[in-house]
């Protein structure tokens, strides 16, 4: 077994799980802020939706680890899953933006700076968008790396 491929695969799996946890936390925070304390069967609706987003996000990346079996239907299902994952990624982008904005607005330390238009532009407009973009691009690059080497990560032959 190639230990380099094994450790790289383990690291990418850890990053994937960390992103799923991040998606849940950010989505839960933003949706609780937007939806309030709506409940279904004693569970907050925001948490149900956040779990659904995290699972869809994880399912999208997990599909890349499964080798293609050559069935034409599996390609169609993979495309549907990719589209669902992209919609999920865009929703998480918006929820990340909203979460950062809410956190910035809740900080009482920023109260004197709100009247300054330059700081207002950077702190309340550019910072949330930039953080959401970085998270989105990191996710895309992580998943692109897995899509290029996903099924081979744990089965690479050692180099000569």
PDB file of C-alpha atoms in Angstrom:
ATOM      1  CA  UNK A   1       0.000   0.000   0.000  1.00  0.00           C
ATOM      2  CA  UNK A   2       1.163   3.489  -0.810  1.00  0.00           C
ATOM      3  CA  UNK A   3       1.350   5.370   2.476  1.00  0.00           C
ATOM      4  CA  UNK A   4       1.457   8.732   0.693  1.00  0.00           C
ATOM      5  CA  UNK A   5      -1.842   8.014  -1.064  1.00  0.00           C
ATOM      6  CA  UNK A   6      -3.342   6.687   2.147  1.00  0.00           C
ATOM      7  CA  UNK A   7      -2.470   9.784   4.184  1.00  0.00           C
ATOM      8  CA  UNK A   8      -3.593  12.108   1.402  1.00  0.00           C
ATOM      9  CA  UNK A   9      -6.881  10.225   1.172  1.00  0.00           C
ATOM     10  CA  UNK A  10      -7.306  10.410   4.936  1.00  0.00           C
ATOM     11  CA  UNK A  11      -6.615  14.153   4.898  1.00  0.00           C
ATOM     12  CA  UNK A  12      -9.123  14.756   2.096  1.00  0.00           C
ATOM     13  CA  UNK A  13     -11.726  12.652   3.924  1.00  0.00           C
ATOM     14  CA  UNK A  14     -11.148  14.714   7.071  1.00  0.00           C
ATOM     15  CA  UNK A  15     -11.539  17.933   5.066  1.00  0.00           C
ATOM     16  CA  UNK A  16     -14.762  16.603   3.553  1.00  0.00           C
ATOM     17  CA  UNK A  17     -16.189  15.802   6.984  1.00  0.00           C
ATOM     18  CA  UNK A  18     -15.043  19.187   8.288  1.00  0.00           C
ATOM     19  CA  UNK A  19     -16.850  20.913   5.424  1.00  0.00           C
ATOM     20  CA  UNK A  20     -20.000  18.917   6.144  1.00  0.00           C
ATOM     21  CA  UNK A  21     -19.805  20.037   9.779  1.00  0.00           C
ATOM     22  CA  UNK A  22     -19.175  23.627   8.666  1.00  0.00           C
ATOM     23  CA  UNK A  23     -22.192  23.473   6.344  1.00  0.00           C
ATOM     24  CA  UNK A  24     -24.366  22.256   9.207  1.00  0.00           C
ATOM     25  CA  UNK A  25     -23.182  24.902  11.686  1.00  0.00           C
ATOM     26  CA  UNK A  26     -23.403  27.837   9.266  1.00  0.00           C
ATOM     27  CA  UNK A  27     -26.745  26.715   7.856  1.00  0.00           C
ATOM     28  CA  UNK A  28     -28.208  26.124  11.291  1.00  0.00           C
ATOM     29  CA  UNK A  29     -27.061  29.535  12.547  1.00  0.00           C
ATOM     30  CA  UNK A  30     -28.338  31.448   9.508  1.00  0.00           C
ATOM     31  CA  UNK A  31     -31.625  29.574   9.260  1.00  0.00           C
ATOM     32  CA  UNK A  32     -32.307  29.958  12.992  1.00  0.00           C
ATOM     33  CA  UNK A  33     -31.769  33.675  12.501  1.00  0.00           C
ATOM     34  CA  UNK A  34     -34.081  33.776   9.469  1.00  0.00           C
ATOM     35  CA  UNK A  35     -36.785  31.329  10.526  1.00  0.00           C
ATOM     36  CA  UNK A  36     -36.825  31.795  14.256  1.00  0.00           C
ATOM     37  CA  UNK A  37     -37.910  28.943  16.475  1.00  0.00           C
ATOM     38  CA  UNK A  38     -40.273  27.087  14.150  1.00  0.00           C
ATOM     39  CA  UNK A  39     -40.498  23.456  15.255  1.00  0.00           C
ATOM     40  CA  UNK A  40     -41.601  20.153  13.800  1.00  0.00           C
ATOM     41  CA  UNK A  41     -41.861  17.154  16.143  1.00  0.00           C
ATOM     42  CA  UNK A  42     -39.824  19.034  18.732  1.00  0.00           C
ATOM     43  CA  UNK A  43     -36.931  19.741  16.354  1.00  0.00           C
ATOM     44  CA  UNK A  44     -36.168  23.199  14.993  1.00  0.00           C
ATOM     45  CA  UNK A  45     -36.967  23.464  11.281  1.00  0.00           C
ATOM     46  CA  UNK A  46     -33.673  25.267  10.739  1.00  0.00           C
ATOM     47  CA  UNK A  47     -31.787  22.237  12.085  1.00  0.00           C
ATOM     48  CA  UNK A  48     -33.750  19.853   9.858  1.00  0.00           C
ATOM     49  CA  UNK A  49     -32.923  21.938   6.796  1.00  0.00           C
ATOM     50  CA  UNK A  50     -29.281  22.307   7.904  1.00  0.00           C
ATOM     51  CA  UNK A  51     -28.981  18.518   8.270  1.00  0.00           C
ATOM     52  CA  UNK A  52     -30.466  18.082   4.792  1.00  0.00           C
ATOM     53  CA  UNK A  53     -27.957  20.544   3.314  1.00  0.00           C
ATOM     54  CA  UNK A  54     -25.025  18.878   5.075  1.00  0.00           C
ATOM     55  CA  UNK A  55     -26.117  15.410   3.920  1.00  0.00           C
ATOM     56  CA  UNK A  56     -26.620  16.566   0.332  1.00  0.00           C
ATOM     57  CA  UNK A  57     -23.211  18.211   0.416  1.00  0.00           C
ATOM     58  CA  UNK A  58     -21.600  15.033   1.753  1.00  0.00           C
ATOM     59  CA  UNK A  59     -23.496  12.824  -0.715  1.00  0.00           C
ATOM     60  CA  UNK A  60     -22.215  14.925  -3.597  1.00  0.00           C
ATOM     61  CA  UNK A  61     -18.601  14.390  -2.645  1.00  0.00           C
ATOM     62  CA  UNK A  62     -19.068  10.754  -1.623  1.00  0.00           C
ATOM     63  CA  UNK A  63     -20.328   9.926  -5.109  1.00  0.00           C
ATOM     64  CA  UNK A  64     -16.891  10.824  -6.452  1.00  0.00           C
ATOM     65  CA  UNK A  65     -15.311   7.969  -4.474  1.00  0.00           C
ATOM     66  CA  UNK A  66     -17.537   5.334  -6.082  1.00  0.00           C
ATOM     67  CA  UNK A  67     -16.086   3.855  -9.278  1.00  0.00           C
ATOM     68  CA  UNK A  68     -18.243   4.152 -12.389  1.00  0.00           C
ATOM     69  CA  UNK A  69     -19.961   0.858 -13.206  1.00  0.00           C
ATOM     70  CA  UNK A  70     -20.612   1.742 -16.863  1.00  0.00           C
ATOM     71  CA  UNK A  71     -24.393   1.773 -16.507  1.00  0.00           C
ATOM     72  CA  UNK A  72     -25.849   4.718 -18.493  1.00  0.00           C
ATOM     73  CA  UNK A  73     -28.398   5.326 -15.729  1.00  0.00           C
ATOM     74  CA  UNK A  74     -25.643   5.871 -13.173  1.00  0.00           C
ATOM     75  CA  UNK A  75     -24.261   8.729 -15.290  1.00  0.00           C
ATOM     76  CA  UNK A  76     -27.686  10.367 -15.300  1.00  0.00           C
ATOM     77  CA  UNK A  77     -27.981   9.938 -11.533  1.00  0.00           C
ATOM     78  CA  UNK A  78     -24.500  11.408 -11.104  1.00  0.00           C
ATOM     79  CA  UNK A  79     -25.535  14.467 -13.132  1.00  0.00           C
ATOM     80  CA  UNK A  80     -28.665  14.908 -11.012  1.00  0.00           C
ATOM     81  CA  UNK A  81     -26.568  14.627  -7.869  1.00  0.00           C
ATOM     82  CA  UNK A  82     -24.077  17.167  -9.248  1.00  0.00           C
ATOM     83  CA  UNK A  83     -26.892  19.627  -9.985  1.00  0.00           C
ATOM     84  CA  UNK A  84     -28.303  19.091  -6.493  1.00  0.00           C
ATOM     85  CA  UNK A  85     -24.860  19.585  -5.013  1.00  0.00           C
ATOM     86  CA  UNK A  86     -24.387  22.846  -6.951  1.00  0.00           C
ATOM     87  CA  UNK A  87     -27.748  24.150  -5.731  1.00  0.00           C
ATOM     88  CA  UNK A  88     -26.737  23.152  -2.198  1.00  0.00           C
ATOM     89  CA  UNK A  89     -23.371  24.909  -2.601  1.00  0.00           C
ATOM     90  CA  UNK A  90     -25.083  28.109  -3.733  1.00  0.00           C
ATOM     91  CA  UNK A  91     -27.538  27.978  -0.829  1.00  0.00           C
ATOM     92  CA  UNK A  92     -24.639  27.472   1.581  1.00  0.00           C
ATOM     93  CA  UNK A  93     -22.847  30.412  -0.065  1.00  0.00           C
ATOM     94  CA  UNK A  94     -25.841  32.654   0.680  1.00  0.00           C
ATOM     95  CA  UNK A  95     -26.185  31.278   4.214  1.00  0.00           C
ATOM     96  CA  UNK A  96     -22.464  31.833   4.863  1.00  0.00           C
ATOM     97  CA  UNK A  97     -22.815  35.415   3.666  1.00  0.00           C
ATOM     98  CA  UNK A  98     -25.850  35.908   5.902  1.00  0.00           C
ATOM     99  CA  UNK A  99     -24.132  34.358   8.944  1.00  0.00           C
ATOM    100  CA  UNK A 100     -21.060  36.569   8.645  1.00  0.00           C
ATOM    101  CA  UNK A 101     -23.231  39.653   8.153  1.00  0.00           C
ATOM    102  CA  UNK A 102     -25.361  38.838  11.214  1.00  0.00           C
ATOM    103  CA  UNK A 103     -22.263  38.207  13.319  1.00  0.00           C
ATOM    104  CA  UNK A 104     -20.764  41.541  12.248  1.00  0.00           C
ATOM    105  CA  UNK A 105     -23.972  43.439  12.928  1.00  0.00           C
ATOM    106  CA  UNK A 106     -24.343  41.833  16.360  1.00  0.00           C
ATOM    107  CA  UNK A 107     -20.915  43.026  17.451  1.00  0.00           C
ATOM    108  CA  UNK A 108     -21.326  46.119  19.593  1.00  0.00           C
ATOM    109  CA  UNK A 109     -17.649  46.938  19.054  1.00  0.00           C
ATOM    110  CA  UNK A 110     -18.509  48.073  15.509  1.00  0.00           C
ATOM    111  CA  UNK A 111     -21.096  50.673  16.604  1.00  0.00           C
ATOM    112  CA  UNK A 112     -18.787  53.726  16.233  1.00  0.00           C
ATOM    113  CA  UNK A 113     -17.627  52.568  12.803  1.00  0.00           C
ATOM    114  CA  UNK A 114     -21.069  52.143  11.251  1.00  0.00           C
ATOM    115  CA  UNK A 115     -21.271  55.889  10.534  1.00  0.00           C
ATOM    116  CA  UNK A 116     -17.966  55.845   8.658  1.00  0.00           C
ATOM    117  CA  UNK A 117     -18.869  54.947   5.041  1.00  0.00           C
ATOM    118  CA  UNK A 118     -15.458  53.474   4.166  1.00  0.00           C
ATOM    119  CA  UNK A 119     -15.418  51.076   7.101  1.00  0.00           C
ATOM    120  CA  UNK A 120     -19.103  50.375   6.562  1.00  0.00           C
ATOM    121  CA  UNK A 121     -18.390  49.309   2.972  1.00  0.00           C
ATOM    122  CA  UNK A 122     -15.540  46.997   3.939  1.00  0.00           C
ATOM    123  CA  UNK A 123     -16.936  45.526   7.132  1.00  0.00           C
ATOM    124  CA  UNK A 124     -20.549  45.051   6.183  1.00  0.00           C
ATOM    125  CA  UNK A 125     -20.455  44.509   2.443  1.00  0.00           C
ATOM    126  CA  UNK A 126     -17.099  43.175   1.311  1.00  0.00           C
ATOM    127  CA  UNK A 127     -16.139  41.015   4.297  1.00  0.00           C
ATOM    128  CA  UNK A 128     -19.203  38.714   4.241  1.00  0.00           C
ATOM    129  CA  UNK A 129     -19.012  38.294   0.462  1.00  0.00           C
ATOM    130  CA  UNK A 130     -15.275  37.610   0.576  1.00  0.00           C
ATOM    131  CA  UNK A 131     -15.608  34.983   3.303  1.00  0.00           C
ATOM    132  CA  UNK A 132     -18.479  33.297   1.457  1.00  0.00           C
ATOM    133  CA  UNK A 133     -16.445  33.301  -1.784  1.00  0.00           C
ATOM    134  CA  UNK A 134     -13.385  31.796  -0.101  1.00  0.00           C
ATOM    135  CA  UNK A 135     -15.490  29.019   1.430  1.00  0.00           C
ATOM    136  CA  UNK A 136     -17.182  28.350  -1.929  1.00  0.00           C
ATOM    137  CA  UNK A 137     -13.900  28.270  -3.883  1.00  0.00           C
ATOM    138  CA  UNK A 138     -12.215  26.065  -1.269  1.00  0.00           C
ATOM    139  CA  UNK A 139     -15.123  23.638  -1.532  1.00  0.00           C
ATOM    140  CA  UNK A 140     -14.929  23.603  -5.348  1.00  0.00           C
ATOM    141  CA  UNK A 141     -11.162  23.013  -5.306  1.00  0.00           C
ATOM    142  CA  UNK A 142     -11.414  20.263  -2.679  1.00  0.00           C
ATOM    143  CA  UNK A 143     -14.093  18.483  -4.646  1.00  0.00           C
ATOM    144  CA  UNK A 144     -12.205  18.934  -7.907  1.00  0.00           C
ATOM    145  CA  UNK A 145      -9.200  17.242  -6.285  1.00  0.00           C
ATOM    146  CA  UNK A 146     -11.378  14.342  -5.174  1.00  0.00           C
ATOM    147  CA  UNK A 147     -13.017  14.044  -8.585  1.00  0.00           C
ATOM    148  CA  UNK A 148      -9.597  13.744 -10.228  1.00  0.00           C
ATOM    149  CA  UNK A 149      -8.253  11.131  -7.824  1.00  0.00           C
ATOM    150  CA  UNK A 150     -11.142   9.967  -5.620  1.00  0.00           C
ATOM    151  CA  UNK A 151     -11.331   6.252  -6.414  1.00  0.00           C
ATOM    152  CA  UNK A 152      -7.531   5.976  -6.661  1.00  0.00           C
ATOM    153  CA  UNK A 153      -6.598   7.651  -3.380  1.00  0.00           C
ATOM    154  CA  UNK A 154      -6.468   4.501  -1.284  1.00  0.00           C
ATOM    155  CA  UNK A 155      -5.409   2.126  -4.060  1.00  0.00           C
ATOM    156  CA  UNK A 156      -2.425   3.869  -5.626  1.00  0.00           C
ATOM    157  CA  UNK A 157       0.529   1.712  -6.498  1.00  0.00           C
ATOM    158  CA  UNK A 158       3.811   2.740  -4.928  1.00  0.00           C
ATOM    159  CA  UNK A 159       6.183   4.737  -7.087  1.00  0.00           C
ATOM    160  CA  UNK A 160       9.303   3.003  -8.363  1.00  0.00           C
TER     161      UNK A 160
END
